[in-house]
PDB file of C-alpha atoms and ligand atoms in Angstrom:
ATOM      1  CA  MET A 298     -49.895-114.086  48.080  1.00 34.00           C
ATOM      2  CA  ALA A 299     -53.082-111.807  48.109  1.00 35.00           C
ATOM      3  CA  SER A 300     -53.536-109.538  45.326  1.00 33.00           C
ATOM      4  CA  LYS A 301     -51.830-106.135  45.144  1.00 29.00           C
ATOM      5  CA  SER A 302     -54.343-103.656  46.995  1.00 27.00           C
ATOM      6  CA  VAL A 303     -56.560-101.017  44.527  1.00 22.00           C
ATOM      7  CA  PHE A 304     -54.190 -98.336  47.115  1.00 22.00           C
ATOM      8  CA  GLU A 305     -50.804 -99.605  46.001  1.00 25.00           C
ATOM      9  CA  ARG A 306     -48.579 -96.376  44.945  1.00 26.00           C
ATOM     10  CA  LYS A 307     -46.108 -95.724  42.494  1.00 25.00           C
ATOM     11  CA  ALA A 308     -43.990 -93.191  43.797  1.00 27.00           C
ATOM     12  CA  ARG A 309     -40.918 -92.264  41.921  1.00 26.00           C
ATOM     13  CA  PHE A 310     -38.650 -90.010  44.745  1.00 27.00           C
ATOM     14  CA  PHE A 311     -35.538 -88.343  43.390  1.00 25.00           C
ATOM     15  CA  ALA A 312     -33.049 -87.126  45.890  1.00 26.00           C
ATOM     16  CA  GLY A 313     -30.057 -85.978  44.738  1.00 25.00           C
ATOM     17  CA  THR A 314     -28.668 -88.821  42.556  1.00 24.00           C
ATOM     18  CA  THR A 315     -30.582 -91.626  44.691  1.00 28.00           C
ATOM     19  CA  THR A 316     -33.665 -92.364  42.552  1.00 29.00           C
ATOM     20  CA  LEU A 317     -35.360 -94.459  44.511  1.00 35.00           C
ATOM     21  CA  ASP A 318     -38.494 -96.216  42.940  1.00 35.00           C
ATOM     22  CA  LEU A 319     -40.929 -97.481  46.091  1.00 40.00           C
ATOM     23  CA  SER A 320     -44.108 -99.552  45.839  1.00 39.00           C
ATOM     24  CA  VAL A 321     -45.538-100.161  48.951  1.00 42.00           C
ATOM     25  CA  GLN A 322     -48.622-101.724  48.714  1.00 39.00           C
ATOM     26  CA  GLY A 323     -51.788-100.222  51.472  1.00 41.00           C
ATOM     27  CA  LEU A 324     -49.723 -96.982  51.877  1.00 46.00           C
ATOM     28  CA  SER A 325     -51.465 -94.481  51.737  1.00 48.00           C
ATOM     29  CA  LEU A 326     -49.903 -91.083  53.708  1.00 51.00           C
ATOM     30  CA  THR A 327     -51.488 -88.213  55.291  1.00 53.00           C
ATOM     31  CA  ALA A 328     -51.264 -84.637  54.523  1.00 52.00           C
ATOM     32  CA  ALA A 329     -48.639 -84.132  57.473  1.00 55.00           C
ATOM     33  CA  GLN A 330     -46.474 -87.374  56.670  1.00 54.00           C
ATOM     34  CA  TRP A 331     -46.463 -86.391  52.551  1.00 52.00           C
ATOM     35  CA  ARG A 332     -45.357 -83.188  54.099  1.00 52.00           C
ATOM     36  CA  ALA A 333     -42.738 -84.880  56.165  1.00 54.00           C
ATOM     37  CA  LEU A 334     -41.487 -87.200  53.280  1.00 54.00           C
ATOM     38  CA  SER A 335     -41.064 -83.512  51.273  1.00 50.00           C
ATOM     39  CA  PHE A 336     -39.314 -81.953  53.885  1.00 50.00           C
ATOM     40  CA  THR A 337     -36.974 -85.476  54.415  1.00 47.00           C
ATOM     41  CA  MET A 338     -36.380 -85.157  50.889  1.00 46.00           C
ATOM     42  CA  SER A 339     -35.641 -80.915  50.767  1.00 45.00           C
ATOM     43  CA  ILE A 340     -32.975 -80.597  53.115  1.00 40.00           C
ATOM     44  CA  GLN A 341     -28.924 -81.610  52.738  1.00 39.00           C
ATOM     45  CA  GLN A 342     -28.291 -85.648  53.766  1.00 41.00           C
ATOM     46  CA  ASP A 343     -25.882 -85.484  56.203  1.00 41.00           C
ATOM     47  CA  SER A 344     -25.947 -89.324  57.715  1.00 51.00           C
ATOM     48  CA  THR A 345     -24.243 -92.049  57.062  1.00 56.00           C
ATOM     49  CA  GLN A 346     -28.039 -93.701  55.597  1.00 60.00           C
ATOM     50  CA  PRO A 347     -28.611 -93.743  52.182  1.00 58.00           C
ATOM     51  CA  ILE A 348     -31.719 -91.201  51.683  1.00 62.00           C
ATOM     52  CA  ASP A 349     -33.603 -94.053  50.240  1.00 85.00           C
ATOM     53  CA  ARG A 350     -33.984 -96.102  53.287  1.00 88.00           C
ATOM     54  CA  GLN A 351     -34.508 -93.008  55.634  1.00 90.00           C
ATOM     55  CA  LEU A 352     -37.403 -92.119  53.592  1.00 91.00           C
ATOM     56  CA  ILE A 353     -38.936 -95.829  53.762  1.00 93.00           C
ATOM     57  CA  ARG A 354     -38.777 -95.747  57.567  1.00 95.00           C
ATOM     58  CA  GLN A 355     -40.532 -92.560  57.733  1.00 95.00           C
ATOM     59  CA  ALA A 356     -42.910 -93.361  55.841  1.00 95.00           C
ATOM     60  CA  MET A 357     -43.457 -97.069  57.375  1.00 96.00           C
ATOM     61  CA  ARG A 358     -43.536 -95.637  60.745  1.00 97.00           C
ATOM     62  CA  GLY A 359     -46.175 -93.319  60.469  1.00 97.00           C
ATOM     63  CA  LYS A 360     -48.481 -95.645  58.610  1.00 97.00           C
ATOM     64  CA  ARG A 361     -47.946 -98.660  61.244  1.00 97.00           C
ATOM     65  CA  GLN A 362     -48.212 -95.664  64.264  1.00 98.00           C
ATOM     66  CA  SER A 363     -51.430 -94.918  62.936  1.00 97.00           C
ATOM     67  CA  LEU A 364     -52.940 -98.204  63.569  1.00 98.00           C
ATOM     68  CA  SER A 365     -55.595 -98.471  66.399  1.00 98.00           C
ATOM     69  CA  ASP A 366     -55.445-100.952  68.769  1.00 97.00           C
ATOM     70  CA  GLN A 367     -57.973-102.595  67.736  1.00 98.00           C
ATOM     71  CA  GLN A 368     -55.988-103.319  64.518  1.00 98.00           C
ATOM     72  CA  GLN A 369     -52.980-104.128  66.119  1.00 98.00           C
ATOM     73  CA  LEU A 370     -54.789-106.795  68.178  1.00 98.00           C
ATOM     74  CA  LYS A 371     -56.276-108.315  64.980  1.00 98.00           C
ATOM     75  CA  HIS A 372     -52.909-108.364  63.752  1.00 98.00           C
ATOM     76  CA  ALA A 373     -51.273-109.834  66.983  1.00 98.00           C
ATOM     77  CA  LYS A 374     -53.826-112.835  66.671  1.00 98.00           C
ATOM     78  CA  ALA A 375     -53.317-113.834  63.322  1.00 98.00           C
ATOM     79  CA  ILE A 376     -49.410-113.682  63.252  1.00 98.00           C
ATOM     80  CA  ALA A 377     -49.388-115.738  66.095  1.00 98.00           C
ATOM     81  CA  LYS A 378     -51.785-118.294  64.852  1.00 98.00           C
ATOM     82  CA  HIS A 379     -49.776-118.341  60.965  1.00 98.00           C
ATOM     83  CA  ALA A 380     -46.256-118.386  62.897  1.00 98.00           C
ATOM     84  CA  MET A 381     -47.221-121.718  65.337  1.00 98.00           C
ATOM     85  CA  SER A 382     -48.488-123.634  62.136  1.00 97.00           C
ATOM     86  CA  ALA A 383     -45.370-123.472  60.266  1.00 97.00           C
ATOM     87  CA  ASN A 384     -42.781-125.871  61.342  1.00 96.00           C
ATOM     88  CA  PHE A 385     -39.892-123.736  62.156  1.00 97.00           C
ATOM     89  CA  PHE A 386     -42.080-123.171  65.135  1.00 98.00           C
ATOM     90  CA  THR A 387     -43.136-126.674  66.325  1.00 96.00           C
ATOM     91  CA  ARG A 388     -39.471-127.431  66.111  1.00 95.00           C
ATOM     92  CA  ALA A 389     -38.522-124.435  67.641  1.00 98.00           C
ATOM     93  CA  GLN A 390     -37.760-124.503  71.819  1.00 98.00           C
ATOM     94  CA  THR A 391     -35.835-120.813  72.209  1.00 98.00           C
ATOM     95  CA  ILE A 392     -36.782-118.317  70.538  1.00 98.00           C
ATOM     96  CA  ALA A 393     -37.003-114.616  70.471  1.00 98.00           C
ATOM     97  CA  ILE A 394     -38.923-112.215  70.597  1.00 98.00           C
ATOM     98  CA  TYR A 395     -39.036-108.548  71.277  1.00 98.00           C
ATOM     99  CA  LEU A 396     -41.792-105.986  72.847  1.00 98.00           C
ATOM    100  CA  ALA A 397     -43.530-104.207  69.962  1.00 98.00           C
ATOM    101  CA  ASN A 398     -42.573-100.187  70.612  1.00 98.00           C
ATOM    102  CA  ASP A 399     -43.586 -97.641  67.979  1.00 98.00           C
ATOM    103  CA  GLY A 400     -46.264 -99.641  66.315  1.00 98.00           C
ATOM    104  CA  GLU A 401     -44.378-102.845  65.520  1.00 98.00           C
ATOM    105  CA  ALA A 402     -46.503-106.188  65.046  1.00 98.00           C
ATOM    106  CA  ASN A 403     -46.822-107.161  68.180  1.00 98.00           C
ATOM    107  CA  PRO A 404     -45.542-110.884  68.844  1.00 98.00           C
ATOM    108  CA  VAL A 405     -47.155-110.489  72.680  1.00 98.00           C
ATOM    109  CA  VAL A 406     -50.003-113.319  71.607  1.00 98.00           C
ATOM    110  CA  LEU A 407     -47.556-115.423  70.148  1.00 98.00           C
ATOM    111  CA  ALA A 408     -45.416-115.031  73.320  1.00 98.00           C
ATOM    112  CA  GLU A 409     -47.719-115.949  75.230  1.00 98.00           C
ATOM    113  CA  LYS A 410     -48.764-118.893  73.416  1.00 98.00           C
ATOM    114  CA  SER A 411     -45.429-120.329  73.197  1.00 98.00           C
ATOM    115  CA  LEU A 412     -44.742-119.882  77.217  1.00 98.00           C
ATOM    116  CA  TYR A 413     -48.154-121.925  76.952  1.00 97.00           C
ATOM    117  CA  ARG A 414     -46.419-124.900  74.954  1.00 97.00           C
ATOM    118  CA  GLY A 415     -43.370-125.110  76.839  1.00 97.00           C
ATOM    119  CA  LYS A 416     -40.745-122.752  75.041  1.00 98.00           C
ATOM    120  CA  GLN A 417     -38.638-120.696  76.000  1.00 98.00           C
ATOM    121  CA  CYS A 418     -39.199-117.139  75.234  1.00 98.00           C
ATOM    122  CA  VAL A 419     -36.398-114.543  75.368  1.00 98.00           C
ATOM    123  CA  LEU A 420     -36.071-110.943  74.807  1.00 98.00           C
ATOM    124  CA  PRO A 421     -33.020-108.633  73.708  1.00 98.00           C
ATOM    125  CA  ILE A 422     -30.879-106.898  75.616  1.00 98.00           C
ATOM    126  CA  LEU A 423     -28.049-104.049  73.995  1.00 98.00           C
ATOM    127  CA  HIS A 424     -24.889-105.309  74.782  1.00 96.00           C
ATOM    128  CA  PRO A 425     -23.213-102.945  77.393  1.00 95.00           C
ATOM    129  CA  THR A 426     -19.890-103.282  76.593  1.00 96.00           C
ATOM    130  CA  LYS A 427     -20.295-104.858  72.919  1.00 96.00           C
ATOM    131  CA  LYS A 428     -21.137-102.012  71.067  1.00 97.00           C
ATOM    132  CA  GLY A 429     -23.969-102.406  68.485  1.00 97.00           C
ATOM    133  CA  PHE A 430     -24.786-105.776  69.575  1.00 97.00           C
ATOM    134  CA  LEU A 431     -27.726-107.758  71.556  1.00 98.00           C
ATOM    135  CA  GLN A 432     -27.591-110.518  73.831  1.00 97.00           C
ATOM    136  CA  PHE A 433     -31.148-111.930  75.153  1.00 98.00           C
ATOM    137  CA  ALA A 434     -32.719-113.142  78.565  1.00 98.00           C
ATOM    138  CA  ASP A 435     -36.043-114.514  79.590  1.00 98.00           C
ATOM    139  CA  TYR A 436     -39.039-112.549  78.488  1.00 98.00           C
ATOM    140  CA  ARG A 437     -40.266-113.166  81.889  1.00 98.00           C
ATOM    141  CA  LEU A 438     -37.809-111.510  84.117  1.00 98.00           C
ATOM    142  CA  PRO A 439     -38.468-108.059  85.712  1.00 98.00           C
ATOM    143  CA  ARG A 440     -37.644-105.125  83.524  1.00 98.00           C
ATOM    144  CA  LYS A 441     -36.071-102.300  83.054  1.00 98.00           C
ATOM    145  CA  LYS A 442     -35.953 -99.478  79.930  1.00 98.00           C
ATOM    146  CA  ASN A 443     -32.987 -99.200  77.750  1.00 98.00           C
ATOM    147  CA  LYS A 444     -31.860 -95.796  76.067  1.00 97.00           C
ATOM    148  CA  PHE A 445     -34.397 -96.533  72.924  1.00 98.00           C
ATOM    149  CA  GLY A 446     -37.033 -96.377  76.006  1.00 98.00           C
ATOM    150  CA  ILE A 447     -37.972-100.336  75.167  1.00 98.00           C
ATOM    151  CA  GLU A 448     -38.254-102.110  78.096  1.00 98.00           C
ATOM    152  CA  GLU A 449     -35.485-105.105  78.264  1.00 98.00           C
ATOM    153  CA  PRO A 450     -35.186-108.326  81.297  1.00 98.00           C
ATOM    154  CA  ILE A 451     -32.926-107.170  84.381  1.00 98.00           C
ATOM    155  CA  SER A 452     -30.833-110.680  84.275  1.00 97.00           C
ATOM    156  CA  ARG A 453     -27.336-112.105  84.861  1.00 95.00           C
ATOM    157  CA  GLU A 454     -27.294-114.973  82.625  1.00 96.00           C
ATOM    158  CA  PHE A 455     -27.683-114.501  79.252  1.00 97.00           C
ATOM    159  CA  VAL A 456     -28.818-116.607  76.515  1.00 96.00           C
ATOM    160  CA  LYS A 457     -26.310-116.357  73.065  1.00 94.00           C
ATOM    161  CA  ALA A 458     -27.849-115.741  69.978  1.00 96.00           C
ATOM    162  CA  GLN A 459     -25.608-118.826  68.728  1.00 95.00           C
ATOM    163  CA  GLN A 460     -27.897-120.705  71.154  1.00 96.00           C
ATOM    164  CA  LEU A 461     -31.168-119.552  69.874  1.00 98.00           C
ATOM    165  CA  ASP A 462     -33.664-121.493  67.115  1.00 98.00           C
ATOM    166  CA  LEU A 463     -36.044-118.907  66.123  1.00 98.00           C
ATOM    167  CA  VAL A 464     -35.826-115.189  65.844  1.00 98.00           C
ATOM    168  CA  PHE A 465     -38.533-113.209  65.398  1.00 98.00           C
ATOM    169  CA  MET A 466     -37.248-109.954  64.432  1.00 98.00           C
ATOM    170  CA  PRO A 467     -39.040-106.536  64.620  1.00 98.00           C
ATOM    171  CA  LEU A 468     -38.798-104.408  61.330  1.00 98.00           C
ATOM    172  CA  VAL A 469     -39.588-101.167  59.349  1.00 98.00           C
ATOM    173  CA  ALA A 470     -40.321-102.738  56.209  1.00 97.00           C
ATOM    174  CA  PHE A 471     -39.198-106.062  53.992  1.00 96.00           C
ATOM    175  CA  ASP A 472     -38.983-106.812  50.248  1.00 94.00           C
ATOM    176  CA  GLN A 473     -40.037-109.941  48.447  1.00 90.00           C
ATOM    177  CA  GLN A 474     -36.097-111.428  48.513  1.00 92.00           C
ATOM    178  CA  GLY A 475     -36.433-111.312  52.207  1.00 93.00           C
ATOM    179  CA  GLY A 476     -34.768-108.155  52.829  1.00 94.00           C
ATOM    180  CA  ARG A 477     -34.815-106.684  56.058  1.00 96.00           C
ATOM    181  CA  LEU A 478     -35.174-102.422  57.179  1.00 96.00           C
ATOM    182  CA  GLY A 479     -34.886-101.983  60.490  1.00 97.00           C
ATOM    183  CA  MET A 480     -34.638 -98.788  62.767  1.00 97.00           C
ATOM    184  CA  GLY A 481     -30.905 -98.211  61.897  1.00 94.00           C
ATOM    185  CA  GLY A 482     -28.876 -99.673  64.506  1.00 96.00           C
ATOM    186  CA  GLY A 483     -27.630-102.623  62.583  1.00 96.00           C
ATOM    187  CA  PHE A 484     -27.895-104.410  66.092  1.00 98.00           C
ATOM    188  CA  TYR A 485     -29.450-107.446  64.712  1.00 98.00           C
ATOM    189  CA  ASP A 486     -27.148-107.618  61.668  1.00 97.00           C
ATOM    190  CA  ARG A 487     -24.330-107.036  63.666  1.00 97.00           C
ATOM    191  CA  SER A 488     -25.736-110.408  66.115  1.00 98.00           C
ATOM    192  CA  PHE A 489     -26.180-112.378  63.335  1.00 97.00           C
ATOM    193  CA  GLU A 490     -23.635-111.941  61.068  1.00 96.00           C
ATOM    194  CA  PHE A 491     -22.504-115.199  62.122  1.00 96.00           C
ATOM    195  CA  LEU A 492     -25.274-116.956  60.071  1.00 95.00           C
ATOM    196  CA  ARG A 493     -23.331-115.707  56.575  1.00 92.00           C
ATOM    197  CA  HIS A 494     -20.444-117.720  57.560  1.00 91.00           C
ATOM    198  CA  SER A 495     -22.234-120.627  59.424  1.00 90.00           C
ATOM    199  CA  THR A 496     -23.081-124.099  58.310  1.00 90.00           C
ATOM    200  CA  LEU A 497     -25.286-124.687  60.667  1.00 88.00           C
ATOM    201  CA  PRO A 498     -29.153-124.650  59.932  1.00 86.00           C
ATOM    202  CA  LYS A 499     -30.416-122.517  63.199  1.00 94.00           C
ATOM    203  CA  PRO A 500     -31.373-119.989  64.103  1.00 97.00           C
ATOM    204  CA  LYS A 501     -34.153-119.414  61.471  1.00 97.00           C
ATOM    205  CA  LEU A 502     -34.981-115.281  61.137  1.00 98.00           C
ATOM    206  CA  ILE A 503     -38.264-114.690  60.796  1.00 98.00           C
ATOM    207  CA  GLY A 504     -39.639-111.500  60.541  1.00 98.00           C
ATOM    208  CA  LEU A 505     -42.921-110.050  61.862  1.00 98.00           C
ATOM    209  CA  ALA A 506     -44.681-107.248  59.938  1.00 98.00           C
ATOM    210  CA  HIS A 507     -47.800-105.963  59.042  1.00 98.00           C
ATOM    211  CA  SER A 508     -48.079-106.441  55.605  1.00 98.00           C
ATOM    212  CA  PHE A 509     -48.152-102.707  54.209  1.00 97.00           C
ATOM    213  CA  GLN A 510     -44.884-102.554  55.374  1.00 97.00           C
ATOM    214  CA  GLN A 511     -44.120-104.619  52.048  1.00 96.00           C
ATOM    215  CA  VAL A 512     -42.362-102.813  49.017  1.00 93.00           C
ATOM    216  CA  GLU A 513     -41.137-103.818  45.995  1.00 89.00           C
ATOM    217  CA  SER A 514     -37.086-103.808  46.550  1.00 89.00           C
ATOM    218  CA  LEU A 515     -35.044-102.548  48.913  1.00 91.00           C
ATOM    219  CA  PRO A 516     -31.544-100.942  48.746  1.00 85.00           C
ATOM    220  CA  ILE A 517     -29.635-104.166  49.890  1.00 83.00           C
ATOM    221  CA  GLU A 518     -26.262-103.380  51.795  1.00 87.00           C
ATOM    222  CA  GLU A 519     -23.558-105.796  52.162  1.00 89.00           C
ATOM    223  CA  TRP A 520     -24.032-106.402  56.159  1.00 90.00           C
ATOM    224  CA  ASP A 521     -27.477-107.392  55.646  1.00 90.00           C
ATOM    225  CA  VAL A 522     -28.551-110.522  56.470  1.00 92.00           C
ATOM    226  CA  PRO A 523     -31.379-112.327  54.868  1.00 90.00           C
ATOM    227  CA  MET A 524     -34.187-113.630  56.484  1.00 95.00           C
ATOM    228  CA  HIS A 525     -35.584-117.197  56.328  1.00 96.00           C
ATOM    229  CA  ALA A 526     -39.472-115.743  56.225  1.00 98.00           C
ATOM    230  CA  ILE A 527     -41.751-113.470  57.090  1.00 98.00           C
ATOM    231  CA  VAL A 528     -45.318-113.464  59.024  1.00 98.00           C
ATOM    232  CA  THR A 529     -48.017-110.692  58.335  1.00 98.00           C
ATOM    233  CA  GLU A 530     -51.365-110.925  59.293  1.00 98.00           C
ATOM    234  CA  LYS A 531     -52.485-111.976  56.376  1.00 98.00           C
ATOM    235  CA  GLY A 532     -49.776-115.122  56.546  1.00 98.00           C
ATOM    236  CA  LEU A 533     -46.656-116.648  55.911  1.00 98.00           C
ATOM    237  CA  ILE A 534     -44.005-115.610  53.297  1.00 97.00           C
ATOM    238  CA  GLU A 535     -40.775-118.031  52.956  1.00 95.00           C
ATOM    239  CA  PHE A 536     -37.989-117.507  51.186  1.00 93.00           C
TER     240      PHE A 536
HETATM  241  N1  LIG B  60     -39.508-103.543  69.524  1.00 50.32           N
HETATM  242  C1  LIG B  60     -38.054-103.706  69.432  1.00 50.32           C
HETATM  243  N2  LIG B  60     -36.971-103.745  70.209  1.00 50.32           N
HETATM  244  C2  LIG B  60     -35.699-103.705  69.828  1.00 50.32           C
HETATM  245  C3  LIG B  60     -35.415-103.531  68.706  1.00 50.32           C
HETATM  246  C4  LIG B  60     -36.229-102.633  67.459  1.00 50.32           C
HETATM  247  O1  LIG B  60     -36.424-102.327  66.400  1.00 50.32           O
HETATM  248  N3  LIG B  60     -37.927-103.126  68.153  1.00 50.32           N
HETATM  249  N4  LIG B  60     -33.516-103.594  68.270  1.00 50.32           N
HETATM  250  C5  LIG B  60     -33.789-103.048  66.702  1.00 50.32           C
HETATM  251  O2  LIG B  60     -32.562-103.071  66.179  1.00 50.32           O
HETATM  252  C6  LIG B  60     -33.517-103.286  69.174  1.00 50.32           C
HETATM  253  C7  LIG B  60     -33.144-101.644  69.745  1.00 50.32           C
HETATM  254  N5  LIG B  60     -33.054-100.660  68.512  1.00 50.32           N
HETATM  255  C8  LIG B  60     -33.596 -99.471  68.347  1.00 50.32           C
HETATM  256  C9  LIG B  60     -33.209 -98.420  67.566  1.00 50.32           C
HETATM  257  C10 LIG B  60     -33.801 -97.362  67.900  1.00 50.32           C
HETATM  258  C11 LIG B  60     -34.843 -96.880  67.889  1.00 50.32           C
HETATM  259  C12 LIG B  60     -35.149 -95.610  68.283  1.00 50.32           C
HETATM  260  O3  LIG B  60     -36.114 -95.637  68.386  1.00 50.32           O
HETATM  261  N6  LIG B  60     -34.920 -94.764  67.674  1.00 50.32           N
HETATM  262  C13 LIG B  60     -35.647 -93.527  67.794  1.00 50.32           C
HETATM  263  C14 LIG B  60     -34.013 -92.412  67.891  1.00 50.32           C
HETATM  264  C15 LIG B  60     -33.924 -92.265  69.360  1.00 50.32           C
HETATM  265  C16 LIG B  60     -33.179 -91.820  69.873  1.00 50.32           C
HETATM  266  O4  LIG B  60     -32.259 -91.885  69.217  1.00 50.32           O
HETATM  267  O5  LIG B  60     -32.531 -91.752  71.758  1.00 50.32           O
HETATM  268  C17 LIG B  60     -35.984 -92.527  66.158  1.00 50.32           C
HETATM  269  O6  LIG B  60     -34.978 -93.184  65.416  1.00 50.32           O
HETATM  270  O7  LIG B  60     -36.815 -92.090  66.529  1.00 50.32           O
HETATM  271  C18 LIG B  60     -35.402 -98.216  68.832  1.00 50.32           C
HETATM  272  C19 LIG B  60     -34.837 -99.119  68.825  1.00 50.32           C
HETATM  273  C20 LIG B  60     -33.083-104.118  70.464  1.00 50.32           C
HETATM  274  N7  LIG B  60     -34.847-103.953  70.567  1.00 50.32           N
HETATM  275  N1  LIG B  61     -22.457-107.299  60.564  1.00 50.32           N
HETATM  276  C1  LIG B  61     -21.933-105.471  60.761  1.00 50.32           C
HETATM  277  N2  LIG B  61     -20.765-105.400  61.360  1.00 50.32           N
HETATM  278  C2  LIG B  61     -20.346-103.686  60.843  1.00 50.32           C
HETATM  279  N3  LIG B  61     -21.098-102.948  61.191  1.00 50.32           N
HETATM  280  C3  LIG B  61     -22.706-103.092  60.784  1.00 50.32           C
HETATM  281  C4  LIG B  61     -22.715-104.419  60.310  1.00 50.32           C
HETATM  282  N4  LIG B  61     -24.283-104.491  59.846  1.00 50.32           N
HETATM  283  C5  LIG B  61     -24.631-103.128  60.023  1.00 50.32           C
HETATM  284  N5  LIG B  61     -23.743-101.983  60.561  1.00 50.32           N
HETATM  285  C6  LIG B  61     -24.168-100.902  60.748  1.00 50.32           C
HETATM  286  O1  LIG B  61     -25.002-100.639  61.264  1.00 50.32           O
HETATM  287  C7  LIG B  61     -25.505 -99.261  60.652  1.00 50.32           C
HETATM  288  C8  LIG B  61     -26.910 -99.913  60.417  1.00 50.32           C
HETATM  289  O2  LIG B  61     -27.751-100.648  59.752  1.00 50.32           O
HETATM  290  P1  LIG B  61     -28.509-100.830  59.164  1.00 50.32           P
HETATM  291  O3  LIG B  61     -29.736 -99.038  58.350  1.00 50.32           O
HETATM  292  O4  LIG B  61     -29.139-102.330  58.096  1.00 50.32           O
HETATM  293  O5  LIG B  61     -29.670-101.148  59.949  1.00 50.32           O
HETATM  294  P2  LIG B  61     -31.151-102.160  60.764  1.00 50.32           P
HETATM  295  O6  LIG B  61     -31.512-103.382  59.978  1.00 50.32           O
HETATM  296  O7  LIG B  61     -32.318-101.108  60.216  1.00 50.32           O
HETATM  297  O8  LIG B  61     -31.280-102.281  62.163  1.00 50.32           O
HETATM  298  P3  LIG B  61     -32.162-102.981  63.105  1.00 50.32           P
HETATM  299  O9  LIG B  61     -31.079-104.319  62.767  1.00 50.32           O
HETATM  300  O10 LIG B  61     -31.562-102.344  64.672  1.00 50.32           O
HETATM  301  O11 LIG B  61     -32.898-102.753  63.408  1.00 50.32           O
HETATM  302  C9  LIG B  61     -25.246 -99.577  59.307  1.00 50.32           C
HETATM  303  O12 LIG B  61     -24.674 -98.364  58.695  1.00 50.32           O
HETATM  304  C10 LIG B  61     -23.758-100.004  59.375  1.00 50.32           C
HETATM  305  O13 LIG B  61     -22.725 -99.325  59.525  1.00 50.32           O
END
């Protein structure tokens, strides 16, 4: 692991009775982002999400959205290089990726290189009847936008979660224990819940992220499915 950034900040937020000790590498918020955080902390919490998860989401989403196209491409290339040199990649045939949204680490370079190497790439689709679950279909099919504005393949043939060898997952923040914070829909947790009771070694769940998305420790929820590894532009972190 690279040494900690000189920009490392340690911020302690008090939100009601919830105390969040958030160490974020390289997180420097703009005045607008700090105002947004202060606002979030001052409002009465009325959702099902604990406030600390919301705060981390808000800060990280702001930070990743502010990356330039040039930085995004640089990270996408580095992530592809690190992911493709891992053993789990060499062995995999069917790989789930995603279409980057909201400043997420972009798997497009990885996807194109994977196809070139003869792997099958699939994209997540919101399950039309099994609420909160994902199914998967081929990356190269025509697409349409889902309710979040993210494109998904138009298909009648699906790849089940159990059939995948590797799943590259989008995330908002990750921690040193392999914990993942996503966009808050619980889609990946529900879809790969079976891994918690499975003896099979697949699929391997690999998070893709910008290195600044790392926090010291995320609040763990009972439904969280741990990741096997994370790939950032700085390298591979295995858990
Ligand atoms: N690129 C990508 N694809 C993905 C996911 C993801 O996190 N990233 N998902 C991971 O599970 C699933 C979709 N989940 C998502 C959940 C929320 C939002 C989102 O933008 N929420 C908005 C509110 C939008 C609305 O309510 O209409 C927001 O929070 O601002 C996006 C995707 C499947 N596909
Ligand atoms: N396996 C599960 N079974 C039932 N409900 C679940 C499961 N996993 C998650 N949920 C529900 O989904 C909600 C959102 O979960 P969480 O905040 O962990 O999502 P996330 O990991 O950020 O989202 P995503 O995976 O979509 O990026 C939780 O409030 C929880 O109630």
